[in-house]
Every structure is written in structure tokens, then in C-alpha cells.
CSV table of C-alpha atoms in Angstrom, one decimal:
chain,number,residue,atom,x,y,z
A,107,MET,CA,-9.9,-11.4,-9.2
A,108,ASN,CA,-7.2,-9.0,-8.2
A,109,VAL,CA,-8.1,-6.6,-5.4
A,110,VAL,CA,-5.7,-3.8,-4.5
A,111,VAL,CA,-5.5,-2.2,-1.0
A,112,ILE,CA,-3.8,1.1,-0.8
A,113,GLY,CA,-3.4,3.8,1.8
A,114,ALA,CA,-5.5,6.9,0.9
A,115,GLN,CA,-3.7,9.3,3.2
A,116,TRP,CA,0.0,9.7,4.3
A,117,GLY,CA,0.4,6.1,5.4
A,118,ASP,CA,-0.4,4.4,8.7
A,119,GLU,CA,-4.1,4.2,7.8
A,120,GLY,CA,-4.6,0.5,8.9
A,121,LYS,CA,-3.8,-1.3,5.6
A,122,GLY,CA,-2.2,-4.2,7.4
A,123,LYS,CA,-5.3,-4.8,9.5
A,124,ILE,CA,-7.6,-4.6,6.4
A,125,VAL,CA,-5.3,-7.0,4.3
A,126,ASP,CA,-5.3,-9.4,7.3
A,127,PHE,CA,-9.1,-9.1,7.5
A,128,LEU,CA,-9.6,-9.8,3.8
A,129,ALA,CA,-6.8,-12.4,3.4
A,130,ASP,CA,-8.9,-15.4,4.5
A,131,ASP,CA,-10.7,-15.3,1.2
A,132,ALA,CA,-7.6,-14.8,-0.9
A,133,ALA,CA,-5.6,-17.5,-2.7
A,134,ALA,CA,-2.5,-15.4,-2.4
A,135,ILE,CA,-1.3,-12.0,-1.1
A,136,VAL,CA,1.2,-9.8,-2.9
A,137,ARG,CA,3.0,-6.9,-1.3
A,138,TYR,CA,3.9,-4.8,-4.3
A,139,SER,CA,6.0,-1.8,-3.1
A,140,GLY,CA,8.1,-0.3,-0.4
A,141,GLY,CA,10.6,-1.9,2.0
A,142,ALA,CA,11.3,-2.2,5.7
A,143,ASN,CA,10.4,1.4,6.3
A,144,ALA,CA,6.7,0.3,6.2
A,145,GLY,CA,5.1,-0.9,9.4
A,146,HIS,CA,1.8,-2.8,9.6
A,147,THR,CA,0.2,-3.7,13.0
A,148,ILE,CA,-2.2,-6.6,13.2
A,149,VAL,CA,-4.1,-7.4,16.5
A,150,ILE,CA,-5.6,-10.9,16.9
A,151,GLY,CA,-7.1,-11.5,20.3
A,152,ASP,CA,-4.4,-10.7,22.8
A,153,GLN,CA,-1.6,-11.0,20.2
A,154,GLN,CA,-0.1,-8.1,18.3
A,155,TYR,CA,2.2,-8.5,15.3
A,156,ALA,CA,4.3,-5.7,13.8
A,157,LEU,CA,5.2,-6.6,10.2
A,158,HIS,CA,7.5,-4.5,8.0
A,159,LEU,CA,8.3,-6.6,4.9
A,160,VAL,CA,6.2,-9.8,5.0
A,161,PRO,CA,2.6,-9.4,3.7
A,162,SER,CA,0.0,-9.3,6.4
A,163,GLY,CA,-1.7,-12.4,5.0
A,164,ILE,CA,1.1,-14.6,6.4
A,165,LEU,CA,-0.8,-14.9,9.7
A,166,TYR,CA,-3.5,-17.1,8.1
A,167,PRO,CA,-2.2,-20.8,8.1
A,168,GLY,CA,-1.7,-22.1,4.6
A,169,LYS,CA,-1.8,-18.7,2.8
A,170,VAL,CA,1.0,-18.0,0.3
A,171,VAL,CA,2.5,-14.5,0.2
A,172,TYR,CA,4.8,-12.8,-2.3
A,173,LEU,CA,7.2,-9.9,-1.9
A,174,GLY,CA,6.7,-8.1,-5.2
A,175,SER,CA,8.9,-6.7,-8.0
A,176,GLY,CA,8.4,-3.2,-6.8
A,177,MET,CA,9.8,-3.9,-3.3
A,178,VAL,CA,13.3,-3.3,-2.0
A,179,ILE,CA,14.3,-6.1,0.4
A,180,ASP,CA,16.7,-5.8,3.3
A,181,PRO,CA,17.7,-9.5,3.8
A,182,ASP,CA,18.8,-8.9,7.4
A,183,ALA,CA,15.4,-7.3,8.3
A,184,LEU,CA,13.5,-9.9,6.4
A,185,PHE,CA,15.0,-12.9,8.1
A,186,LYS,CA,14.8,-11.3,11.5
A,187,GLU,CA,11.1,-10.8,10.8
A,188,LEU,CA,10.6,-14.4,9.7
A,189,ALA,CA,12.5,-15.6,12.8
A,190,MET,CA,10.1,-13.5,14.9
A,191,LEU,CA,7.1,-15.1,13.2
A,192,LYS,CA,8.5,-18.6,13.7
A,193,GLU,CA,9.2,-17.9,17.4
A,194,ARG,CA,5.5,-16.9,17.8
A,195,GLY,CA,4.2,-20.0,16.2
A,196,VAL,CA,3.7,-18.8,12.6
A,197,ASP,CA,4.9,-21.5,10.3
A,198,TRP,CA,6.1,-19.5,7.2
A,199,GLU,CA,8.4,-22.0,5.5
A,200,GLY,CA,7.2,-22.7,2.0
A,201,ARG,CA,4.7,-19.9,2.1
A,202,VAL,CA,6.9,-16.8,1.6
A,203,PHE,CA,8.3,-16.1,-1.9
A,204,ILE,CA,10.1,-13.1,-3.4
A,205,SER,CA,10.0,-11.8,-6.9
A,206,ASP,CA,13.3,-12.3,-8.7
A,207,ARG,CA,12.9,-8.7,-10.0
A,208,ALA,CA,12.8,-7.2,-6.4
A,209,HIS,CA,15.9,-5.1,-5.5
A,210,ILE,CA,18.1,-5.7,-2.5
A,211,VAL,CA,19.0,-3.1,0.2
A,212,LEU,CA,22.6,-3.2,1.2
A,213,PRO,CA,23.9,-2.0,4.7
A,214,ARG,CA,26.0,0.9,3.3
A,215,TYR,CA,22.8,2.3,1.7
A,216,ARG,CA,21.4,3.0,5.2
A,217,GLU,CA,24.3,5.4,6.1
A,218,LEU,CA,24.1,7.0,2.6
A,219,ASP,CA,20.4,7.5,3.2
A,220,LYS,CA,21.0,9.3,6.5
A,221,GLN,CA,23.8,11.4,5.1
A,222,ARG,CA,21.8,12.5,2.1
A,223,ASP,CA,18.9,13.6,4.2
A,224,ALA,CA,21.2,15.4,6.6
A,225,LEU,CA,22.8,17.4,3.8
A,226,ARG,CA,19.4,18.7,2.5
A,227,LYS,CA,18.6,22.2,3.4
A,228,LYS,CA,15.2,20.9,4.4
A,229,PRO,CA,15.4,17.3,5.3
A,230,ILE,CA,12.5,15.0,4.2
A,231,GLY,CA,12.5,13.0,7.4
A,232,THR,CA,13.6,9.6,6.0
A,233,THR,CA,13.5,6.5,8.3
A,234,GLY,CA,17.2,6.0,7.4
A,235,ARG,CA,16.7,2.4,6.3
A,236,GLY,CA,18.3,2.8,2.9
A,237,ILE,CA,15.0,2.6,1.0
A,238,GLY,CA,15.5,5.8,-1.0
A,239,ILE,CA,19.1,5.0,-1.9
A,240,THR,CA,18.0,1.6,-3.1
A,241,TYR,CA,15.3,3.0,-5.3
A,242,SER,CA,17.9,5.6,-6.6
A,243,MET,CA,20.3,2.9,-7.4
A,244,LYS,CA,17.6,1.0,-9.2
A,245,SER,CA,16.7,4.1,-11.2
A,246,ASP,CA,20.4,4.7,-12.0
A,247,ARG,CA,20.7,1.0,-13.1
A,248,ASP,CA,23.3,0.3,-10.5
A,249,GLY,CA,21.1,-1.8,-8.1
A,250,ILE,CA,21.1,-5.5,-7.6
A,251,ARG,CA,18.1,-7.8,-7.8
A,252,LEU,CA,17.4,-11.2,-6.5
A,253,ALA,CA,17.7,-12.4,-10.1
A,254,ASP,CA,21.3,-11.2,-10.1
A,255,LEU,CA,22.5,-13.2,-7.1
A,256,ASP,CA,24.0,-15.9,-9.3
A,257,TRP,CA,25.3,-13.5,-12.0
A,258,GLN,CA,29.0,-13.5,-11.3
A,259,GLU,CA,29.8,-10.4,-13.4
A,260,LYS,CA,27.2,-8.4,-11.5
A,261,LEU,CA,28.5,-9.6,-8.1
A,262,GLU,CA,32.0,-8.5,-9.1
A,263,GLU,CA,30.7,-4.9,-9.3
A,264,LEU,CA,29.8,-4.9,-5.6
A,265,GLU,CA,32.0,-3.8,-2.7
A,266,GLN,CA,33.6,-6.5,-0.6
A,267,GLU,CA,31.5,-5.5,2.4
A,268,ASP,CA,28.4,-6.0,0.2
A,269,LEU,CA,29.5,-9.5,-0.7
A,270,ASP,CA,30.3,-10.3,3.0
A,271,PHE,CA,26.8,-9.1,4.0
A,272,LEU,CA,25.0,-11.1,1.3
A,273,ALA,CA,27.0,-14.4,1.8
A,274,PRO,CA,24.9,-15.8,4.7
A,275,PHE,CA,21.6,-15.0,3.0
A,276,MET,CA,22.5,-16.0,-0.6
A,277,GLU,CA,21.2,-19.6,-0.6
A,278,ARG,CA,18.0,-18.8,1.3
A,279,LEU,CA,17.2,-15.8,-1.0
A,280,ILE,CA,17.8,-17.8,-4.1
A,281,SER,CA,15.5,-20.6,-2.8
A,282,MET,CA,12.7,-18.2,-2.2
A,283,ARG,CA,12.8,-16.3,-5.5
A,284,VAL,CA,10.1,-16.7,-8.2
A,285,ASN,CA,9.1,-15.3,-11.5
A,286,LEU,CA,6.1,-13.3,-10.2
A,287,THR,CA,4.6,-12.7,-13.7
A,288,THR,CA,4.5,-16.5,-14.3
A,289,THR,CA,3.0,-17.0,-10.8
A,290,MET,CA,0.3,-14.4,-11.4
A,291,GLN,CA,-0.7,-16.1,-14.6
A,292,GLU,CA,-1.0,-19.4,-12.7
A,293,LEU,CA,-3.2,-17.6,-10.2
A,294,LYS,CA,-5.4,-16.1,-12.9
A,295,GLY,CA,-9.1,-16.5,-12.1
A,296,GLN,CA,-8.4,-16.9,-8.4
A,297,LYS,CA,-8.6,-14.2,-5.7
A,298,VAL,CA,-5.4,-12.3,-5.2
A,299,LEU,CA,-5.0,-9.5,-2.6
A,300,MET,CA,-2.4,-6.8,-3.4
A,301,GLU,CA,-1.0,-4.9,-0.5
A,302,GLY,CA,0.5,-1.4,-0.9
A,303,ALA,CA,2.9,0.4,1.4
A,304,GLN,CA,2.8,4.0,2.7
A,305,GLY,CA,0.0,6.0,1.2
A,306,ALA,CA,-1.3,7.8,-1.9
A,307,LEU,CA,-0.2,11.2,-0.7
A,308,LEU,CA,3.3,9.8,-0.4
A,309,ASP,CA,3.4,8.6,-4.0
A,310,LEU,CA,6.4,9.8,-6.0
A,311,ASP,CA,4.1,11.3,-8.7
A,312,SER,CA,0.8,12.1,-7.2
A,313,GLY,CA,1.9,12.9,-3.6
A,314,THR,CA,3.4,15.9,-1.9
A,315,TYR,CA,6.7,15.8,-3.7
A,316,PRO,CA,9.5,16.0,-2.6
A,317,TYR,CA,8.2,14.9,0.8
A,318,VAL,CA,7.2,11.5,-0.5
A,319,SER,CA,8.4,7.9,-0.5
A,320,SER,CA,10.7,6.6,-3.2
A,321,GLY,CA,8.4,3.7,-4.2
A,322,MET,CA,5.1,3.6,-6.0
A,323,SER,CA,2.4,3.8,-3.3
A,324,CYS,CA,-0.3,4.5,-5.9
A,325,SER,CA,-2.8,1.9,-7.1
A,326,ALA,CA,-1.0,1.8,-10.5
A,327,GLY,CA,2.1,0.5,-8.7
A,328,ALA,CA,0.1,-2.7,-7.9
A,329,ALA,CA,0.3,-3.7,-11.6
A,330,ILE,CA,4.0,-2.9,-12.0
A,331,GLY,CA,4.9,-4.4,-8.6
A,332,SER,CA,3.0,-7.6,-9.2
A,333,GLY,CA,4.2,-8.3,-12.7
A,334,ILE,CA,0.9,-7.8,-14.5
A,335,GLY,CA,-0.8,-5.1,-16.7
A,336,PRO,CA,-3.2,-2.4,-15.4
A,337,ARG,CA,-6.3,-4.0,-17.0
A,338,ALA,CA,-5.8,-7.0,-14.7
A,339,LEU,CA,-6.6,-4.9,-11.6
A,340,ASP,CA,-10.3,-5.5,-10.8
A,341,ARG,CA,-10.9,-3.3,-7.7
A,342,VAL,CA,-9.1,-0.7,-5.7
A,343,LEU,CA,-9.8,-0.1,-2.0
A,344,GLY,CA,-8.5,3.0,-0.3
A,345,VAL,CA,-7.9,2.8,3.4
A,346,PHE,CA,-8.2,6.1,5.5
A,347,LYS,CA,-8.6,7.0,9.1
A,348,ALA,CA,-11.4,9.2,10.6
A,349,TYR,CA,-8.8,11.8,11.0
A,350,SER,CA,-5.4,12.5,9.4
A,351,THR,CA,-1.8,11.6,10.5
A,352,ARG,CA,1.6,12.0,9.0
A,353,VAL,CA,5.1,11.0,9.9
A,354,GLY,CA,8.1,13.1,8.9
A,355,ASN,CA,8.3,16.4,7.2
A,356,GLY,CA,6.1,17.9,4.5
A,357,PRO,CA,2.8,19.8,4.3
A,358,MET,CA,-0.2,18.8,6.2
A,359,PRO,CA,-2.9,21.5,5.9
A,360,THR,CA,-5.2,20.0,8.6
A,361,GLU,CA,-2.6,19.4,11.3
A,362,PHE,CA,-3.6,20.4,14.8
A,363,ASP,CA,-1.8,23.3,16.4
A,364,GLU,CA,0.2,21.9,19.3
A,365,GLU,CA,-0.1,25.2,21.2
A,366,SER,CA,-3.8,26.1,20.8
A,367,GLN,CA,-5.1,22.5,20.3
A,368,SER,CA,-2.7,20.6,22.5
A,369,GLU,CA,-5.5,18.7,24.3
A,370,LEU,CA,-7.2,17.5,21.1
A,371,TYR,CA,-3.8,16.6,19.6
A,372,ARG,CA,-2.8,14.5,22.6
A,373,PHE,CA,-6.3,12.9,22.8
A,374,VAL,CA,-6.2,11.7,19.1
A,375,ARG,CA,-2.5,10.7,19.3
A,376,ASP,CA,-2.8,8.7,22.5
A,377,THR,CA,-6.3,7.3,22.0
A,378,GLY,CA,-5.3,6.3,18.4
A,379,ARG,CA,-1.9,5.0,19.5
A,380,GLU,CA,-0.4,7.2,16.8
A,381,TYR,CA,3.3,6.2,17.1
A,382,GLY,CA,5.3,4.8,14.2
A,383,VAL,CA,5.5,1.0,14.1
A,384,THR,CA,9.0,1.2,12.4
A,385,THR,CA,10.4,4.3,14.1
A,386,GLY,CA,8.4,4.8,17.3
A,387,ARG,CA,8.1,8.5,16.4
A,388,PRO,CA,4.9,10.2,17.4
A,389,ARG,CA,2.8,10.9,14.4
A,390,ARG,CA,1.5,14.4,13.4
A,391,CYS,CA,-2.3,14.4,13.8
A,392,GLY,CA,-5.0,16.6,12.3
A,393,TYR,CA,-8.6,16.8,11.1
A,394,LEU,CA,-9.8,14.4,8.3
A,395,ASP,CA,-8.7,16.1,5.1
A,396,LEU,CA,-11.5,15.5,2.6
A,397,VAL,CA,-9.8,17.6,-0.1
A,398,ALA,CA,-6.7,15.3,0.0
A,399,LEU,CA,-8.9,12.2,0.3
A,400,ARG,CA,-10.9,13.1,-2.8
A,401,HIS,CA,-7.6,13.7,-4.6
A,402,ALA,CA,-6.5,10.2,-3.6
A,403,CYS,CA,-9.7,8.7,-4.9
A,404,HIS,CA,-9.3,10.5,-8.3
A,405,THR,CA,-5.6,9.7,-8.8
A,406,ASN,CA,-6.0,6.0,-7.9
A,407,SER,CA,-9.4,5.1,-9.3
A,408,ILE,CA,-10.5,4.0,-5.8
A,409,ASP,CA,-13.7,1.9,-6.1
A,410,GLY,CA,-14.4,1.7,-2.4
A,411,LEU,CA,-13.1,3.3,0.7
A,412,VAL,CA,-12.2,1.6,4.0
A,413,LEU,CA,-12.7,3.8,7.1
A,414,THR,CA,-10.6,2.9,10.2
A,415,HIS,CA,-10.3,4.4,13.7
A,416,LEU,CA,-13.9,5.6,13.7
A,417,ASP,CA,-14.1,4.6,17.3
A,418,ILE,CA,-11.4,7.1,18.3
A,419,TYR,CA,-14.1,9.8,18.3
A,420,ASP,CA,-16.5,7.9,20.5
A,421,THR,CA,-16.3,10.3,23.5
A,422,LEU,CA,-16.3,13.7,21.7
A,423,GLU,CA,-19.3,16.0,21.7
A,424,GLU,CA,-18.4,17.4,18.3
A,425,ILE,CA,-16.0,16.5,15.5
A,426,GLU,CA,-14.8,18.5,12.5
A,427,ALA,CA,-13.5,17.7,9.1
A,428,CYS,CA,-11.8,19.8,6.4
A,429,VAL,CA,-13.9,20.4,3.3
A,430,ALA,CA,-11.8,23.1,1.6
A,431,TYR,CA,-8.6,25.1,2.0
A,432,GLU,CA,-8.2,28.8,2.3
A,433,ILE,CA,-5.1,29.9,0.4
A,434,ASP,CA,-4.2,33.6,0.2
A,435,GLY,CA,-7.9,34.5,0.7
A,436,THR,CA,-9.3,32.1,-1.9
A,437,GLU,CA,-11.2,29.0,-1.1
A,438,VAL,CA,-9.8,25.9,-2.8
A,439,THR,CA,-11.3,22.4,-3.1
A,440,ASP,CA,-8.7,20.9,-5.4
A,441,PHE,CA,-5.4,19.5,-3.9
A,442,PRO,CA,-2.5,21.7,-5.0
A,443,ALA,CA,0.8,20.3,-6.3
A,444,SER,CA,2.6,23.4,-4.9
A,445,ILE,CA,4.2,22.9,-1.6
A,446,PRO,CA,4.2,26.6,-0.7
A,447,GLN,CA,0.5,26.7,-1.4
A,448,LEU,CA,-0.1,23.6,0.8
A,449,ASN,CA,2.0,25.2,3.5
A,450,ARG,CA,-0.1,28.3,3.4
A,451,ALA,CA,-3.4,26.4,3.3
A,452,LYS,CA,-5.8,26.9,6.2
A,453,PRO,CA,-8.5,24.2,6.6
A,454,VAL,CA,-12.1,25.2,6.1
A,455,LEU,CA,-13.9,23.0,8.7
A,456,LYS,CA,-17.3,21.5,8.8
A,457,LYS,CA,-18.7,20.5,12.2
A,458,PHE,CA,-20.5,17.2,12.9
A,459,ALA,CA,-22.3,16.1,16.0
A,460,GLY,CA,-20.5,13.4,18.0
A,461,TRP,CA,-22.1,10.1,18.9
A,462,LYS,CA,-21.0,9.9,22.6
A,463,THR,CA,-21.3,6.1,22.6
A,464,PRO,CA,-18.9,3.2,22.0
A,465,LEU,CA,-18.9,1.8,18.5
A,466,LYS,CA,-16.6,-1.1,19.3
A,467,ASN,CA,-19.4,-3.7,19.4
A,468,CYS,CA,-21.1,-2.7,16.2
A,469,LYS,CA,-21.3,-5.6,13.7
A,470,SER,CA,-23.1,-3.8,10.9
A,471,TYR,CA,-23.6,-0.3,9.5
A,472,GLN,CA,-27.2,-0.2,10.8
A,473,GLU,CA,-25.8,-0.7,14.4
A,474,LEU,CA,-23.8,2.5,14.2
A,475,HIS,CA,-25.1,5.6,16.0
A,476,PRO,CA,-27.0,7.9,13.6
A,477,ALA,CA,-24.4,10.6,14.1
A,478,ALA,CA,-21.6,8.2,13.0
A,479,ARG,CA,-23.6,7.2,10.0
A,480,SER,CA,-24.1,10.9,9.1
A,481,TYR,CA,-20.4,11.4,9.2
A,482,VAL,CA,-19.8,8.4,6.9
A,483,GLU,CA,-22.4,9.5,4.5
A,484,PHE,CA,-21.0,13.0,4.2
A,485,ILE,CA,-17.6,11.5,3.4
A,486,GLU,CA,-19.2,9.4,0.7
A,487,ALA,CA,-21.0,12.3,-0.8
A,488,TYR,CA,-17.9,14.6,-0.8
A,489,THR,CA,-15.6,12.0,-2.4
A,490,ALA,CA,-18.3,10.4,-4.6
A,491,THR,CA,-16.9,7.1,-3.4
A,492,SER,CA,-18.7,4.5,-1.2
A,493,VAL,CA,-17.3,3.5,2.2
A,494,ASP,CA,-17.4,-0.3,1.8
A,495,ILE,CA,-15.7,-1.5,5.0
A,496,ILE,CA,-15.6,0.1,8.5
A,497,SER,CA,-13.2,-0.7,11.4
A,498,VAL,CA,-14.3,0.2,14.9
A,499,GLY,CA,-11.4,-1.3,16.8
A,500,TYR,CA,-7.9,-2.8,16.6
A,501,GLU,CA,-8.9,-6.4,16.5
A,502,ARG,CA,-9.6,-8.4,13.3
A,503,SER,CA,-13.2,-9.0,14.5
A,504,GLU,CA,-13.9,-5.3,15.0
A,505,THR,CA,-14.6,-4.8,11.4
A,506,PHE,CA,-17.6,-5.1,9.2
A,507,ILE,CA,-18.3,-5.1,5.4
A,508,ARG,CA,-21.0,-3.1,3.7
A,509,ARG,CA,-20.0,-4.2,0.2
A,510,ASN,CA,-18.0,-7.4,-0.5
A,511,PRO,CA,-14.8,-6.4,-2.4
A,512,TRP,CA,-14.6,-9.8,-4.0
A,513,GLU,CA,-17.9,-9.4,-5.8
A,514,LYS,CA,-17.8,-7.7,-9.2
């Protein structure tokens, strides 16, 4: 059974924690898209791990993880991350493999990435890690894959600085590469967890283009990035926070106004620790955008939602969520493709009673305060999608399941 975990907002929804939470039941974990621009934080007891390339399931002893065909791999970042894991007692050798169809990020791509964004009249806000350039090179058919590392004619096309960079990594990369399609056939009938990067609203086709990621962060990308067909995907889980955040430029209709709502903005950002794992940049914060969330459910065939950070609202008397946009005097409940329309959109808000009690120790849905359950049930009704898993804290144990994703 193949279960896909995607972000249902603009990234940073807690996918890493949820993949880590579900990984114990999986035979293998596949990260199918993105690169070192992604950042997943996992908290286990008093230990915190920040992962960028390695699938979150690596923290379970014995689990095998794969970096998929849709990923772009920075060898320097990868082996630094693996070294960090080893230093912290995570024995990864023989458990981390890379699709031979994955593309490689070269150092000069990083500078090109920064230069390209700086030359735009309206910068996108790239992390400057060469991700977009690598995907562009892939699209232009000028990239280099792991499969090409012993193809002499291809290597001769590279700059000398590229070859010098690759030299110390070459043997290790070749030893870790696999034909992922063959591997997935061997895993057929077993439980495989597929981990996305970024979020549905940053997808190249269904997101807020051009303010999007260059990879496929939609659920369909799980098939492409894992070397299988779409009918082999059994279930899609969409992870979202009880509020909205975004990093970088681009529209965000429910963003808090820093002048008039500075106290609420600071509260959510600081209580939720809303700072980028990769960049350290403070995230933009706003009300839960149910219009955007329903769009993510529709465009990704999300079977079940995963709600995280519900506990951030524990101390508030009242909370609000966006149920429509007002654009040029008209109320809209569909998510527009037009960036100017999204920039002009004003959130139509619905108020909910707060619960004024800590949720951290809740181990089941029934233990949640009635006001928290009411908030969850409204989300389910609005999106016509069940909330199957709820997280009420940072730690692995502070999560409970309402519907087992591994059961058909």
C-alpha cells in the first residue's frame, strides 16, 4: 500500500513530523520531490532533528529510505546531513539510497539562482540553493543525473569546476544509486510512505504561479518521483496547520496585518516557532485559509487531512478562519489563479470560540475540548474531507489517529 503525505498549504505544515510518526509501520519511505531548500523538523523527547534531503523515516532504526527521481540532490548538503545524523547516533549506512534518475545540484547553480532572482522586477524569494536552476537545467535537458556519473561523454560537457566538485562524492553517490522503479516493484504489496516537499499551493501547476517551487509538490508528483504510475497511489494525506504561514514572496490573502494585528502576528509566529528550518527567516502568518485548503483537497485528491499546531490556539478566547474572499466587492469561494485577484482578496472571516485549555495531553479526539472539536468539524464540513490525524504538540507522541491511513 502506497500512502502519500503532502503539504496542503504553502509548506512548513509539519510533514516531517507526520512522516516520522507514520514511518514505524512502513517498509520504506520515499522522498519524491524537492531538494535541500526543504526543511523538516522532528522532535523526539529532548532531541530535535532538522532534515533537508534525507526522508524523515531515517530516524527509525532499520528503516530504508529513498531519495526519489523527482528530487534534486546537492551532494555536499547530503553528505553533511548524513554526517550530522551519524554524529548523533543514527546509523544510516546501508539504509539511504538515491534514484539513479535524480538530478544533481552543482555549486555554480546556487549563484545563478541568486542572480536570476535578483534580476526579476519582482523577486520570488528563492532560498538561493540552486534548486530552481537545477530543475530548469533538467527541463532544458542540460542537467546531470546520478545515472550519468559514469557516462564519460556526459561528464565531458561539464565545467572543470563541476568535475572538481563531484570528484570526492562520485564513488559514494554511485554506490547509493538504485533503479527506483525496480525497487518499487519489489516493494509491491508492502507499506510504502511517500514524502513530499513544500506544499500544494507552491506546486508549479496548481499553486500561486510564479511564486511557487520548481518541483512537483502535488500528490501526482509522488507517482512520477517514485517511478510508478498514478493508479499505484492508494491514499493521499494532506497536512495543514490550524493557521496559515508562508515563506518568501507571493499572495497570501489571510496574512495578518503587522501594523493593526502585530500582537496576534507575534503570538502565532513565536508560539508556533514559525522560523524557516532552512533559512531561519520568520514566516508570514495568517488565519487558516479554508478556501485555499479546499482547493488543495480538490487538486490533490486528498483522502484525509492531518491537522497540526492545533495547540497554538490554546490560550485564545476566540479564533477566526477564512471562509471566503471578497474581491472587488464580490464574495468568492473558489481559489483564483490570478495573482492580482489574490493580492486584492480580503478574507471573509468566521469566528470560533476558543477552548482556553491545554490540548497537549490529549490522546484521542474525544479528549479534545468541545470547542476544539467544533473547529475541526467545521473544517471537515467546509472541505468535505475528514481530519484523520491531529497533532497537539511538537513531539512524536503528541499525535493521535482518528482513521488509520494504512487501512483501505
